[in-house]
PDB file of C-alpha atoms in Angstrom:
ATOM      1  CA  UNK I   1      48.121  95.547   0.029  1.00 50.00           C
ATOM      2  CA  UNK I   2      45.859  97.109   2.618  1.00 46.00           C
ATOM      3  CA  UNK I   3      42.714  95.443   1.259  1.00 55.00           C
ATOM      4  CA  UNK I   4      41.362  92.273   2.874  1.00 60.00           C
ATOM      5  CA  UNK I   5      40.939  89.617   0.208  1.00 63.00           C
ATOM      6  CA  UNK I   6      37.765  88.401   1.880  1.00 64.00           C
ATOM      7  CA  UNK I   7      36.253  91.787   0.976  1.00 71.00           C
ATOM      8  CA  UNK I   8      36.867  91.378  -2.760  1.00 73.00           C
ATOM      9  CA  UNK I   9      37.040  87.612  -3.401  1.00 75.00           C
ATOM     10  CA  UNK I  10      33.816  85.596  -3.299  1.00 76.00           C
ATOM     11  CA  UNK I  11      33.893  82.828  -0.675  1.00 82.00           C
ATOM     12  CA  UNK I  12      33.604  80.153  -3.371  1.00 85.00           C
ATOM     13  CA  UNK I  13      37.105  81.105  -4.588  1.00 90.00           C
ATOM     14  CA  UNK I  14      38.917  81.176  -1.242  1.00 90.00           C
ATOM     15  CA  UNK I  15      40.149  77.596  -1.484  1.00 92.00           C
ATOM     16  CA  UNK I  16      41.385  78.132  -5.038  1.00 94.00           C
ATOM     17  CA  UNK I  17      43.170  81.313  -3.911  1.00 93.00           C
ATOM     18  CA  UNK I  18      45.105  79.289  -1.316  1.00 93.00           C
ATOM     19  CA  UNK I  19      45.990  76.636  -3.906  1.00 96.00           C
ATOM     20  CA  UNK I  20      47.302  79.314  -6.277  1.00 96.00           C
ATOM     21  CA  UNK I  21      49.299  80.931  -3.469  1.00 94.00           C
ATOM     22  CA  UNK I  22      50.842  77.568  -2.532  1.00 96.00           C
ATOM     23  CA  UNK I  23      51.351  76.613  -6.198  1.00 97.00           C
ATOM     24  CA  UNK I  24      49.483  73.346  -5.729  1.00 97.00           C
ATOM     25  CA  UNK I  25      48.929  73.193  -9.513  1.00 98.00           C
ATOM     26  CA  UNK I  26      50.339  74.805 -12.640  1.00 97.00           C
ATOM     27  CA  UNK I  27      47.041  74.948 -14.550  1.00 97.00           C
ATOM     28  CA  UNK I  28      43.893  76.585 -13.170  1.00 97.00           C
ATOM     29  CA  UNK I  29      40.721  76.450 -15.238  1.00 97.00           C
ATOM     30  CA  UNK I  30      37.729  78.557 -14.231  1.00 95.00           C
ATOM     31  CA  UNK I  31      34.496  77.819 -16.031  1.00 94.00           C
ATOM     32  CA  UNK I  32      31.041  79.187 -15.423  1.00 88.00           C
ATOM     33  CA  UNK I  33      28.299  81.301 -16.884  1.00 84.00           C
ATOM     34  CA  UNK I  34      27.894  85.040 -17.044  1.00 83.00           C
ATOM     35  CA  UNK I  35      28.070  86.650 -13.616  1.00 78.00           C
ATOM     36  CA  UNK I  36      30.085  83.854 -12.010  1.00 82.00           C
ATOM     37  CA  UNK I  37      32.971  86.320 -11.407  1.00 89.00           C
ATOM     38  CA  UNK I  38      35.611  83.927 -12.765  1.00 92.00           C
ATOM     39  CA  UNK I  39      37.374  86.675 -14.746  1.00 93.00           C
ATOM     40  CA  UNK I  40      37.195  89.038 -11.777  1.00 93.00           C
ATOM     41  CA  UNK I  41      38.848  86.394  -9.611  1.00 94.00           C
ATOM     42  CA  UNK I  42      41.716  85.853 -12.053  1.00 96.00           C
ATOM     43  CA  UNK I  43      42.251  89.607 -12.413  1.00 97.00           C
ATOM     44  CA  UNK I  44      42.717  89.756  -8.633  1.00 95.00           C
ATOM     45  CA  UNK I  45      45.149  86.830  -8.573  1.00 96.00           C
ATOM     46  CA  UNK I  46      47.550  88.002 -11.289  1.00 97.00           C
ATOM     47  CA  UNK I  47      48.703  91.240  -9.552  1.00 97.00           C
ATOM     48  CA  UNK I  48      49.221  89.353  -6.302  1.00 95.00           C
ATOM     49  CA  UNK I  49      51.348  86.750  -8.070  1.00 97.00           C
ATOM     50  CA  UNK I  50      53.482  89.488  -9.623  1.00 97.00           C
ATOM     51  CA  UNK I  51      54.132  91.073  -6.238  1.00 96.00           C
ATOM     52  CA  UNK I  52      55.122  87.720  -4.710  1.00 96.00           C
ATOM     53  CA  UNK I  53      57.306  86.661  -7.659  1.00 97.00           C
ATOM     54  CA  UNK I  54      59.531  89.586  -8.742  1.00 97.00           C
ATOM     55  CA  UNK I  55      61.130  87.683 -11.655  1.00 96.00           C
ATOM     56  CA  UNK I  56      57.749  86.976 -13.286  1.00 97.00           C
ATOM     57  CA  UNK I  57      55.833  88.788 -15.977  1.00 98.00           C
ATOM     58  CA  UNK I  58      52.271  88.018 -17.109  1.00 98.00           C
ATOM     59  CA  UNK I  59      50.675  87.624 -20.531  1.00 97.00           C
ATOM     60  CA  UNK I  60      46.928  87.853 -21.098  1.00 97.00           C
ATOM     61  CA  UNK I  61      45.541  86.377 -24.322  1.00 96.00           C
ATOM     62  CA  UNK I  62      42.343  86.694 -26.294  1.00 95.00           C
ATOM     63  CA  UNK I  63      41.698  84.896 -29.562  1.00 93.00           C
ATOM     64  CA  UNK I  64      41.042  88.221 -31.336  1.00 91.00           C
ATOM     65  CA  UNK I  65      43.209  91.222 -30.524  1.00 88.00           C
ATOM     66  CA  UNK I  66      40.612  93.947 -30.987  1.00 89.00           C
ATOM     67  CA  UNK I  67      38.589  92.558 -28.067  1.00 89.00           C
ATOM     68  CA  UNK I  68      41.333  93.402 -25.548  1.00 93.00           C
ATOM     69  CA  UNK I  69      40.504  97.071 -24.994  1.00 91.00           C
ATOM     70  CA  UNK I  70      36.948  96.329 -23.879  1.00 92.00           C
ATOM     71  CA  UNK I  71      37.526  93.092 -21.972  1.00 94.00           C
ATOM     72  CA  UNK I  72      40.712  91.860 -20.323  1.00 97.00           C
ATOM     73  CA  UNK I  73      42.517  95.212 -20.138  1.00 96.00           C
ATOM     74  CA  UNK I  74      39.796  97.020 -18.146  1.00 96.00           C
ATOM     75  CA  UNK I  75      39.264  93.790 -16.178  1.00 96.00           C
ATOM     76  CA  UNK I  76      42.914  93.846 -15.067  1.00 97.00           C
ATOM     77  CA  UNK I  77      42.614  97.549 -14.219  1.00 97.00           C
ATOM     78  CA  UNK I  78      39.605  96.682 -12.064  1.00 96.00           C
ATOM     79  CA  UNK I  79      41.473  93.905 -10.246  1.00 95.00           C
ATOM     80  CA  UNK I  80      44.425  96.171  -9.471  1.00 96.00           C
ATOM     81  CA  UNK I  81      42.068  98.904  -8.251  1.00 96.00           C
ATOM     82  CA  UNK I  82      40.169  96.484  -5.993  1.00 94.00           C
ATOM     83  CA  UNK I  83      43.474  95.499  -4.367  1.00 93.00           C
ATOM     84  CA  UNK I  84      44.283  99.173  -3.662  1.00 94.00           C
ATOM     85  CA  UNK I  85      47.329  99.059  -5.945  1.00 95.00           C
ATOM     86  CA  UNK I  86      46.426 101.457  -8.763  1.00 97.00           C
ATOM     87  CA  UNK I  87      49.091 104.027  -7.847  1.00 97.00           C
ATOM     88  CA  UNK I  88      51.786 101.331  -7.956  1.00 97.00           C
ATOM     89  CA  UNK I  89      51.134 100.468 -11.619  1.00 98.00           C
ATOM     90  CA  UNK I  90      51.557 102.341 -14.894  1.00 98.00           C
ATOM     91  CA  UNK I  91      48.863 101.827 -17.547  1.00 98.00           C
ATOM     92  CA  UNK I  92      49.302 102.396 -21.291  1.00 96.00           C
ATOM     93  CA  UNK I  93      46.984 101.496 -24.168  1.00 93.00           C
ATOM     94  CA  UNK I  94      49.177 101.591 -27.280  1.00 89.00           C
ATOM     95  CA  UNK I  95      50.087  98.811 -27.031  1.00 90.00           C
ATOM     96  CA  UNK I  96      48.007  97.612 -24.079  1.00 94.00           C
ATOM     97  CA  UNK I  97      50.436  97.086 -21.235  1.00 96.00           C
ATOM     98  CA  UNK I  98      50.510  97.419 -17.441  1.00 98.00           C
ATOM     99  CA  UNK I  99      53.796  97.826 -15.544  1.00 98.00           C
ATOM    100  CA  UNK I 100      54.515  97.434 -11.841  1.00 98.00           C
ATOM    101  CA  UNK I 101      56.530 100.589 -11.205  1.00 97.00           C
ATOM    102  CA  UNK I 102      58.726  99.227  -8.414  1.00 97.00           C
ATOM    103  CA  UNK I 103      60.247  96.353 -10.379  1.00 97.00           C
ATOM    104  CA  UNK I 104      59.336  96.922 -14.035  1.00 97.00           C
ATOM    105  CA  UNK I 105      57.319  93.700 -14.183  1.00 98.00           C
ATOM    106  CA  UNK I 106      54.812  93.753 -17.009  1.00 97.00           C
ATOM    107  CA  UNK I 107      51.336  92.489 -17.800  1.00 98.00           C
ATOM    108  CA  UNK I 108      51.197  92.202 -21.599  1.00 96.00           C
ATOM    109  CA  UNK I 109      48.078  91.717 -23.719  1.00 96.00           C
ATOM    110  CA  UNK I 110      47.905  89.934 -27.076  1.00 94.00           C
ATOM    111  CA  UNK I 111      45.417  88.608 -29.555  1.00 92.00           C
ATOM    112  CA  UNK I 112      46.536  85.391 -31.192  1.00 91.00           C
ATOM    113  CA  UNK I 113      45.088  86.434 -34.541  1.00 86.00           C
ATOM    114  CA  UNK I 114      48.653  87.755 -35.006  1.00 75.00           C
ATOM    115  CA  UNK I 115      50.733  84.867 -33.577  1.00 71.00           C
ATOM    116  CA  UNK I 116      54.054  86.506 -34.542  1.00 75.00           C
ATOM    117  CA  UNK I 117      53.577  89.014 -31.717  1.00 77.00           C
ATOM    118  CA  UNK I 118      53.349  86.250 -29.147  1.00 83.00           C
ATOM    119  CA  UNK I 119      56.466  84.509 -30.477  1.00 79.00           C
ATOM    120  CA  UNK I 120      58.564  87.697 -30.432  1.00 81.00           C
ATOM    121  CA  UNK I 121      57.920  88.960 -26.892  1.00 89.00           C
ATOM    122  CA  UNK I 122      60.934  90.794 -25.460  1.00 88.00           C
ATOM    123  CA  UNK I 123      61.190  91.196 -21.697  1.00 92.00           C
ATOM    124  CA  UNK I 124      63.525  93.528 -19.783  1.00 90.00           C
ATOM    125  CA  UNK I 125      64.394  90.691 -17.347  1.00 96.00           C
ATOM    126  CA  UNK I 126      62.999  87.475 -15.911  1.00 96.00           C
ATOM    127  CA  UNK I 127      60.470  85.261 -17.643  1.00 96.00           C
ATOM    128  CA  UNK I 128      56.762  84.882 -18.371  1.00 97.00           C
ATOM    129  CA  UNK I 129      55.499  83.026 -15.335  1.00 97.00           C
ATOM    130  CA  UNK I 130      51.784  83.836 -15.568  1.00 98.00           C
ATOM    131  CA  UNK I 131      49.483  83.324 -18.559  1.00 98.00           C
ATOM    132  CA  UNK I 132      45.737  83.893 -18.822  1.00 98.00           C
ATOM    133  CA  UNK I 133      43.662  82.535 -21.736  1.00 97.00           C
ATOM    134  CA  UNK I 134      40.383  84.462 -21.493  1.00 96.00           C
ATOM    135  CA  UNK I 135      37.406  82.943 -23.359  1.00 95.00           C
ATOM    136  CA  UNK I 136      39.378  79.717 -23.704  1.00 96.00           C
ATOM    137  CA  UNK I 137      36.651  78.054 -25.748  1.00 95.00           C
ATOM    138  CA  UNK I 138      37.200  80.578 -28.569  1.00 95.00           C
ATOM    139  CA  UNK I 139      40.691  79.214 -29.239  1.00 95.00           C
ATOM    140  CA  UNK I 140      41.037  76.581 -31.956  1.00 93.00           C
ATOM    141  CA  UNK I 141      41.817  73.639 -29.690  1.00 93.00           C
ATOM    142  CA  UNK I 142      44.515  72.037 -27.565  1.00 93.00           C
ATOM    143  CA  UNK I 143      47.078  72.048 -30.369  1.00 94.00           C
ATOM    144  CA  UNK I 144      46.868  75.838 -30.556  1.00 93.00           C
ATOM    145  CA  UNK I 145      47.029  76.094 -26.751  1.00 94.00           C
ATOM    146  CA  UNK I 146      50.105  73.832 -26.584  1.00 93.00           C
ATOM    147  CA  UNK I 147      51.883  75.813 -29.313  1.00 92.00           C
ATOM    148  CA  UNK I 148      51.246  79.049 -27.463  1.00 94.00           C
ATOM    149  CA  UNK I 149      52.382  77.510 -24.164  1.00 94.00           C
ATOM    150  CA  UNK I 150      55.645  76.428 -25.796  1.00 92.00           C
ATOM    151  CA  UNK I 151      56.285  80.022 -26.880  1.00 91.00           C
ATOM    152  CA  UNK I 152      55.349  81.526 -23.529  1.00 94.00           C
ATOM    153  CA  UNK I 153      56.154  79.113 -20.699  1.00 93.00           C
ATOM    154  CA  UNK I 154      59.913  78.718 -20.838  1.00 89.00           C
ATOM    155  CA  UNK I 155      62.965  79.846 -18.942  1.00 88.00           C
ATOM    156  CA  UNK I 156      61.498  79.867 -15.446  1.00 92.00           C
ATOM    157  CA  UNK I 157      61.254  77.555 -12.439  1.00 93.00           C
ATOM    158  CA  UNK I 158      57.441  77.560 -12.091  1.00 95.00           C
ATOM    159  CA  UNK I 159      54.322  78.852 -13.799  1.00 98.00           C
ATOM    160  CA  UNK I 160      50.696  79.746 -13.215  1.00 98.00           C
ATOM    161  CA  UNK I 161      48.398  79.160 -16.186  1.00 98.00           C
ATOM    162  CA  UNK I 162      44.792  80.370 -16.130  1.00 98.00           C
ATOM    163  CA  UNK I 163      41.984  79.556 -18.515  1.00 97.00           C
ATOM    164  CA  UNK I 164      38.476  80.987 -18.219  1.00 96.00           C
ATOM    165  CA  UNK I 165      35.391  80.368 -20.319  1.00 95.00           C
ATOM    166  CA  UNK I 166      31.648  79.857 -20.448  1.00 92.00           C
ATOM    167  CA  UNK I 167      31.108  76.133 -21.113  1.00 90.00           C
ATOM    168  CA  UNK I 168      29.657  75.633 -24.609  1.00 90.00           C
ATOM    169  CA  UNK I 169      26.296  73.880 -24.722  1.00 88.00           C
ATOM    170  CA  UNK I 170      27.625  71.174 -27.026  1.00 88.00           C
ATOM    171  CA  UNK I 171      29.252  68.309 -25.145  1.00 82.00           C
ATOM    172  CA  UNK I 172      31.395  67.730 -28.235  1.00 87.00           C
ATOM    173  CA  UNK I 173      33.045  71.160 -28.031  1.00 93.00           C
ATOM    174  CA  UNK I 174      36.810  70.656 -27.691  1.00 95.00           C
ATOM    175  CA  UNK I 175      37.062  72.501 -24.382  1.00 95.00           C
ATOM    176  CA  UNK I 176      34.292  70.398 -22.785  1.00 92.00           C
ATOM    177  CA  UNK I 177      35.970  67.179 -23.965  1.00 91.00           C
ATOM    178  CA  UNK I 178      39.400  68.336 -22.775  1.00 92.00           C
ATOM    179  CA  UNK I 179      38.211  69.063 -19.252  1.00 91.00           C
ATOM    180  CA  UNK I 180      37.031  65.448 -18.875  1.00 88.00           C
ATOM    181  CA  UNK I 181      40.653  64.268 -18.927  1.00 90.00           C
ATOM    182  CA  UNK I 182      42.238  63.951 -15.502  1.00 90.00           C
ATOM    183  CA  UNK I 183      45.440  65.979 -15.226  1.00 94.00           C
ATOM    184  CA  UNK I 184      47.170  65.882 -11.812  1.00 96.00           C
ATOM    185  CA  UNK I 185      48.698  69.322 -12.464  1.00 97.00           C
ATOM    186  CA  UNK I 186      45.373  70.974 -13.356  1.00 97.00           C
ATOM    187  CA  UNK I 187      42.515  72.251 -11.220  1.00 96.00           C
ATOM    188  CA  UNK I 188      39.150  72.693 -12.929  1.00 95.00           C
ATOM    189  CA  UNK I 189      36.837  74.896 -10.870  1.00 93.00           C
ATOM    190  CA  UNK I 190      33.219  75.592 -11.792  1.00 90.00           C
ATOM    191  CA  UNK I 191      31.159  78.524 -10.561  1.00 87.00           C
ATOM    192  CA  UNK I 192      27.794  80.080 -11.317  1.00 76.00           C
ATOM    193  CA  UNK I 193      26.222  83.430 -10.440  1.00 65.00           C
ATOM    194  CA  UNK I 194      24.478  81.627  -7.574  1.00 65.00           C
ATOM    195  CA  UNK I 195      27.843  81.214  -5.807  1.00 67.00           C
ATOM    196  CA  UNK I 196      28.396  84.980  -5.670  1.00 67.00           C
ATOM    197  CA  UNK I 197      27.120  86.996  -2.687  1.00 65.00           C
ATOM    198  CA  UNK I 198      24.747  89.828  -3.508  1.00 66.00           C
TER     199      UNK I 198
END
């Protein structure tokens, strides 16, 4: 990569970037309102992780599959472009999939409204080492998340799990309650649009 990360990553995320690079945690949760650039940050991290871990593939999830084409897929394209790596990846939209040409590593996109697709993922080699739950609060709850993790996070030595969401206003929302629990293998990082340089 010939792009300086400090040019594309907001300063508020630099510490988290180092923790991801060092694998200080398995689970990274980014929460914040619109304009906090949490999704942009994750879309910059995933391609870098693929390049540093040639046995890994990535899976990006939305609760509803038909939201992929206008959300996480173009967001991942943006992240790859910002890193100056567009020519090194192949992009297809039926199904939505991004492949690192040099190794064949894949970024796969699924909606969990058809859970059979998630359970029947076939990879050419390696394992799913990176998972991103976008709009985490739209999933049904921790039981659904754990079931999906069991299908996805297996067969490898280490994983990076990302969740991103706008915190619901209700304190009783499952995702707000879950983030109150202390998990030594999870980093919860909050941002707002005020943290982002103009």
